[in-house]
mmCIF file of C-alpha atoms in Angstrom:
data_model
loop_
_atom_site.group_PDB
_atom_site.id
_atom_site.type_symbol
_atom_site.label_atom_id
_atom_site.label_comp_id
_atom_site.label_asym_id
_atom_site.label_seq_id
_atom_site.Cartn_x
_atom_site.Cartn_y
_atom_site.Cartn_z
ATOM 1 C CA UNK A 1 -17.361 -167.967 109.759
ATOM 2 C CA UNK A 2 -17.961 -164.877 107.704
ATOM 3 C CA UNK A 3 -19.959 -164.915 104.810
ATOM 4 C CA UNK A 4 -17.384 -163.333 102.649
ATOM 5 C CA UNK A 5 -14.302 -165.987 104.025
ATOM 6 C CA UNK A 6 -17.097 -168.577 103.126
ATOM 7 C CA UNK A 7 -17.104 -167.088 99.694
ATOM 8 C CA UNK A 8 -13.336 -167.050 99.575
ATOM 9 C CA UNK A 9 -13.400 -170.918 100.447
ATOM 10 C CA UNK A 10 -15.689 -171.815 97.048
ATOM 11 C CA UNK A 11 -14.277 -169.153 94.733
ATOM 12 C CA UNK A 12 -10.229 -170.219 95.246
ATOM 13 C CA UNK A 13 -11.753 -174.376 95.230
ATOM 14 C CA UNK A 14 -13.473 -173.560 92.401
ATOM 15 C CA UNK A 15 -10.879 -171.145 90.484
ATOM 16 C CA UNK A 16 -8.262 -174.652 91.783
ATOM 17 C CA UNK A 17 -10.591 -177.138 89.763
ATOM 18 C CA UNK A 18 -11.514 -175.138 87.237
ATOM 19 C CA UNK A 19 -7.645 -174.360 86.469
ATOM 20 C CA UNK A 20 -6.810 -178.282 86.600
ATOM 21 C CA UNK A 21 -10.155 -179.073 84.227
ATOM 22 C CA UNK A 22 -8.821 -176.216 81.644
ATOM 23 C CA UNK A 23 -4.973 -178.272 81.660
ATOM 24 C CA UNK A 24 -7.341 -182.235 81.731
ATOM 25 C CA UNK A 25 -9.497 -180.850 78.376
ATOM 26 C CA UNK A 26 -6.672 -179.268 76.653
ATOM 27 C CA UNK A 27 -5.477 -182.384 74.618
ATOM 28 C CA UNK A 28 -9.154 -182.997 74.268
ATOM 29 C CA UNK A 29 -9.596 -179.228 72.464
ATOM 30 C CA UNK A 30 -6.230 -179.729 70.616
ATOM 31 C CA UNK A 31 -8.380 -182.667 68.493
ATOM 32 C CA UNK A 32 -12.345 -181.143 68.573
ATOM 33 C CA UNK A 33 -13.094 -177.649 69.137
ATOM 34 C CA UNK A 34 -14.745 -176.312 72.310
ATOM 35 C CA UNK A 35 -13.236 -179.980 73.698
ATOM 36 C CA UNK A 36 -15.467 -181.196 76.680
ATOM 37 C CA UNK A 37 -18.034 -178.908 76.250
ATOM 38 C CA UNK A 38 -18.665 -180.166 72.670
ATOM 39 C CA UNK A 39 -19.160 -183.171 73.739
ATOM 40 C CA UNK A 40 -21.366 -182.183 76.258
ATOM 41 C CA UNK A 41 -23.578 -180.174 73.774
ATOM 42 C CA UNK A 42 -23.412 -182.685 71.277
ATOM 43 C CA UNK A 43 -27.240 -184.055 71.549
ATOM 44 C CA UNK A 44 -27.261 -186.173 68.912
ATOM 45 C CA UNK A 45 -26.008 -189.973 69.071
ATOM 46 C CA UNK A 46 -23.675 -189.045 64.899
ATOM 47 C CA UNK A 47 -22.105 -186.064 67.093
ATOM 48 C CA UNK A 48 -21.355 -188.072 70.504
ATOM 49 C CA UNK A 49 -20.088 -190.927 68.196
ATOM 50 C CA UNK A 50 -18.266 -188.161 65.897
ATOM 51 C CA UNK A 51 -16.512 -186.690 68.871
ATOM 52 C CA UNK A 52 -15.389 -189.747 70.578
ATOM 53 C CA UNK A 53 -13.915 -191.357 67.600
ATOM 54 C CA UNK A 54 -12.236 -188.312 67.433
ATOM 55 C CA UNK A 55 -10.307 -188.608 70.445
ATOM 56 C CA UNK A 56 -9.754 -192.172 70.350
ATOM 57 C CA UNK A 57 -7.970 -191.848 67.033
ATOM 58 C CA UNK A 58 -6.097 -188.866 68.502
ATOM 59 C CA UNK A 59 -5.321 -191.124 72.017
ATOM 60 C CA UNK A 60 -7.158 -188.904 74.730
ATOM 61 C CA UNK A 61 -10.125 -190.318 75.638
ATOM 62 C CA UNK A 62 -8.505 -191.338 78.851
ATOM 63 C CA UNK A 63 -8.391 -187.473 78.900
ATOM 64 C CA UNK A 64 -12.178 -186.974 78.625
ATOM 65 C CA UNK A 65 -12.247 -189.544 81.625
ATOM 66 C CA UNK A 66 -10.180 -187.728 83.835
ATOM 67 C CA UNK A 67 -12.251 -184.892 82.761
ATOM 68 C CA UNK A 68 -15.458 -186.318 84.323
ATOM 69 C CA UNK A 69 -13.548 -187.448 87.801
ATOM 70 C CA UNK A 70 -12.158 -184.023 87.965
ATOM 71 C CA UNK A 71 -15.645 -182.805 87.021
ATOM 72 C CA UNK A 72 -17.362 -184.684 89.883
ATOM 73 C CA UNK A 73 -15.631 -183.021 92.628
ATOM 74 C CA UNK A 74 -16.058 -179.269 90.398
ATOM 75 C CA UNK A 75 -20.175 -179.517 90.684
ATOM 76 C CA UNK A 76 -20.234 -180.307 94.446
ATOM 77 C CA UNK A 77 -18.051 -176.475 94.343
ATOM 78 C CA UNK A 78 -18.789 -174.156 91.908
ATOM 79 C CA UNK A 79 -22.688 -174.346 92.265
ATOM 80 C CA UNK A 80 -21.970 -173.240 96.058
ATOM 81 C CA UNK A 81 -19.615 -169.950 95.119
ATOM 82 C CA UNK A 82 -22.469 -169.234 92.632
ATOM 83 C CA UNK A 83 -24.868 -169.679 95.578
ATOM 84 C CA UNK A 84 -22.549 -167.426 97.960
ATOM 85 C CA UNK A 85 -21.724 -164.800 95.082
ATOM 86 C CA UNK A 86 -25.726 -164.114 95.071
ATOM 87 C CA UNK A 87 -25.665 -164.196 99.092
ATOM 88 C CA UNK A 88 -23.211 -161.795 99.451
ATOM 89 C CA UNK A 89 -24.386 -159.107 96.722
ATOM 90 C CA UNK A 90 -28.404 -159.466 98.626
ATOM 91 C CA UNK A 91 -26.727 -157.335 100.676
ATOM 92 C CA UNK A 92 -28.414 -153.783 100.852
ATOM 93 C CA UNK A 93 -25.248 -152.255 100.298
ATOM 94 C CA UNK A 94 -25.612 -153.763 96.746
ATOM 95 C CA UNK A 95 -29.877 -154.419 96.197
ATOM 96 C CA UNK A 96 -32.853 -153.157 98.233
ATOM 97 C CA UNK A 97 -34.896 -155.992 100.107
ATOM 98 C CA UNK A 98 -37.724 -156.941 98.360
ATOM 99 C CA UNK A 99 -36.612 -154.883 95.018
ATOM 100 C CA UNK A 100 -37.231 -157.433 92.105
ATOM 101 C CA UNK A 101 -33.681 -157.326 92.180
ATOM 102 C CA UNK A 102 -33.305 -158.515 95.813
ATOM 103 C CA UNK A 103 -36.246 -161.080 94.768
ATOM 104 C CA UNK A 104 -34.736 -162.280 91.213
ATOM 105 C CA UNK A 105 -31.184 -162.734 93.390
ATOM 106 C CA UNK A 106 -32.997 -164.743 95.972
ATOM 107 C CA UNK A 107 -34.502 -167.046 93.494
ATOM 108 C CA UNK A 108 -31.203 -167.698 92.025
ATOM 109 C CA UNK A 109 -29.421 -168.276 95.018
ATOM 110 C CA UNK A 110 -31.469 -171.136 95.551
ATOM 111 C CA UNK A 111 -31.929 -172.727 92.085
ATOM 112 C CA UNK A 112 -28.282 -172.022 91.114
ATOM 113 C CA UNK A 113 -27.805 -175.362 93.322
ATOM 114 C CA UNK A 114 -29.810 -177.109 90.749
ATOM 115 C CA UNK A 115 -26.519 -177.202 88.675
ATOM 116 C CA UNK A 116 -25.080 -179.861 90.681
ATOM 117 C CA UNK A 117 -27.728 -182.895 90.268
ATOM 118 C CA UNK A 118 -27.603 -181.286 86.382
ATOM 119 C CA UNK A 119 -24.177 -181.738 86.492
ATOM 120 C CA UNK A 120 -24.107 -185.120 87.954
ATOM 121 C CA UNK A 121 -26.827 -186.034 85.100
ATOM 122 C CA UNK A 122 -24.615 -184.846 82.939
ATOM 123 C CA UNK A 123 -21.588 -186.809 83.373
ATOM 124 C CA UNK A 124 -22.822 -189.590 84.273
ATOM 125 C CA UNK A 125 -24.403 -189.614 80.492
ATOM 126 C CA UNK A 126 -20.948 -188.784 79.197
ATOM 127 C CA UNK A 127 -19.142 -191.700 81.003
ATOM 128 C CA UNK A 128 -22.174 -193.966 80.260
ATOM 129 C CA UNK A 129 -21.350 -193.348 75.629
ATOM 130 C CA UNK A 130 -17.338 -193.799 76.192
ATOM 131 C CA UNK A 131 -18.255 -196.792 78.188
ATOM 132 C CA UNK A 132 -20.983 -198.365 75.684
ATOM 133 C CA UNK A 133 -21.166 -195.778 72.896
ATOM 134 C CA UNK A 134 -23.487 -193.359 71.790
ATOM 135 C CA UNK A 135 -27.196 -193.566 72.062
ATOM 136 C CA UNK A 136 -29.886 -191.023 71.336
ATOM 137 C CA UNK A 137 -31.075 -190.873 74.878
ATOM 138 C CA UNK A 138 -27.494 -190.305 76.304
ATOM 139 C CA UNK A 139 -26.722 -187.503 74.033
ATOM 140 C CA UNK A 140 -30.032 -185.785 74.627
ATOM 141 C CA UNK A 141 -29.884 -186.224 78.284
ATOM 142 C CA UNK A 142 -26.118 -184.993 78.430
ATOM 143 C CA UNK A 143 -27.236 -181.761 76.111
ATOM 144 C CA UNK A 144 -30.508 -180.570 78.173
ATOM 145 C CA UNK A 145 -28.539 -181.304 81.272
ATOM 146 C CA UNK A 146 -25.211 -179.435 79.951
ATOM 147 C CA UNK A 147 -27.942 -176.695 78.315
ATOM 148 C CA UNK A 148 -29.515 -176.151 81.597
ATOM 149 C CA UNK A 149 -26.632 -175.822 83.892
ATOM 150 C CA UNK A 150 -24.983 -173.215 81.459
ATOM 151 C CA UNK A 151 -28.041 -171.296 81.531
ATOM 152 C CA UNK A 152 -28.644 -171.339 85.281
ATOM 153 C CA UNK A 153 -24.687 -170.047 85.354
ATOM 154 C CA UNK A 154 -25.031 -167.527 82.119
ATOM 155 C CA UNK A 155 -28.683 -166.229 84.235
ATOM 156 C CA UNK A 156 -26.553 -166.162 87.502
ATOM 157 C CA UNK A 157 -23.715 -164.518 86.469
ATOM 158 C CA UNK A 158 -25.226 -162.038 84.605
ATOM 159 C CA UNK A 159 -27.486 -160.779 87.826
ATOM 160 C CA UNK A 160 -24.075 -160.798 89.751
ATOM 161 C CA UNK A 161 -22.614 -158.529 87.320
ATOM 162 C CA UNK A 162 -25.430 -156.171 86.935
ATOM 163 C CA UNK A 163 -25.581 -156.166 90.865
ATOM 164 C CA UNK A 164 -22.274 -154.980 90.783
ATOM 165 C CA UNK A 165 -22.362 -152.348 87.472
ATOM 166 C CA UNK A 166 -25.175 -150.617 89.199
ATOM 167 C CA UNK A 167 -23.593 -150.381 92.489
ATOM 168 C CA UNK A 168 -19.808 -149.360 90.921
ATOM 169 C CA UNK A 169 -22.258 -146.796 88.835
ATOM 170 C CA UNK A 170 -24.358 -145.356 91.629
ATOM 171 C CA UNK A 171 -21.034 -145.193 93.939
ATOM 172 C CA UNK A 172 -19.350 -143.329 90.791
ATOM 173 C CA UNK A 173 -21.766 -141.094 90.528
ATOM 174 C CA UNK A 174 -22.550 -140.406 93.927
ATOM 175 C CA UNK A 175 -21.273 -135.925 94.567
ATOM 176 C CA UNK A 176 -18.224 -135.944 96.452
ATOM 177 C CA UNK A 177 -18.004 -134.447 99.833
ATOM 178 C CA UNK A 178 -14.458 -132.648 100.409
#
């Protein structure tokens, strides 16, 4: 199989789940801002407990739940058309091997994967406080987990797009033969 129908396969799975999380955590952002992710980022056992008396008043921790089963099947994806994303554009249509570019993207293609055992972490924190409630160690873990995975997407992301600025700038400024 191709790497770019390989691609395809993680970006629609992961544009699917992603879709069906956004619809799962709305009822959950109708009642805290920033929803799932606040609760993820919430590091401190007053915030956790904040949040999810929140949404038990409001009836949607079931919601937050569903969220993390959802979730589950999300990390095994989305760290994989991260992974593939950085494959495709170590291409040297888009960076010259060995640039730092072409180094930078390899080292991200690999540690991008990290987000999935962060992920897992993660969750498995979250579930842990609506099962028994809050502690200090949950919240922390579920923050630097949450913290880490956004950063390893936010770093990952942003080499993608300036992999693809420079080449959409070189090819625009390239003279035109005609």
């Amino acid at each position: 199989m191709s790497r770019l129908l390989i691609w395809l396969f993680f970006a629609t799975l992961s544009l699917i789940l992603l879709l069906q999380l956004r619809g799962i955590d709305a009822p959950l952002a109708a009642v805290t801002p920033g929803g799932i992710v606040a609760y993820e980022l919430a590091f401190t056992t007053e915030r956790a407990r904040e949040i999810l008396d929140s949404w038990r008043i409001a009836g949607v921790t079931e919601s937050a739940r569903v969220s993390l089963g959802v979730d589950v099947g999300f990390l095994l994806v989305y760290p994989w058309f991260f992974r593939w994303s950085v494959l495709l554009l170590r291409q040297p249509r888009f960076t010259r091997p060995g640039s730092t570019m072409d180094r930078a993207g390899a080292a991200l293609g690999a540690t991008v994967l990290a987000c999935t055992p962060l992920d897992a972490a993660e969750n498995w924190a979250l579930w842990r406080m609506i099962d028994v409630g809050p502690s200090a160690t949950l919240a922390a873990l579920a923050g630097v987990a949450a913290s880490l995975k956004f950063l390893l997407i936010a770093v990952t992301t942003g080499w993608c797009l300036t992999v693809l600025s420079r080449r959409l700038l070189s090819s625009s400024s390239a003279p035109s033969h005609g």
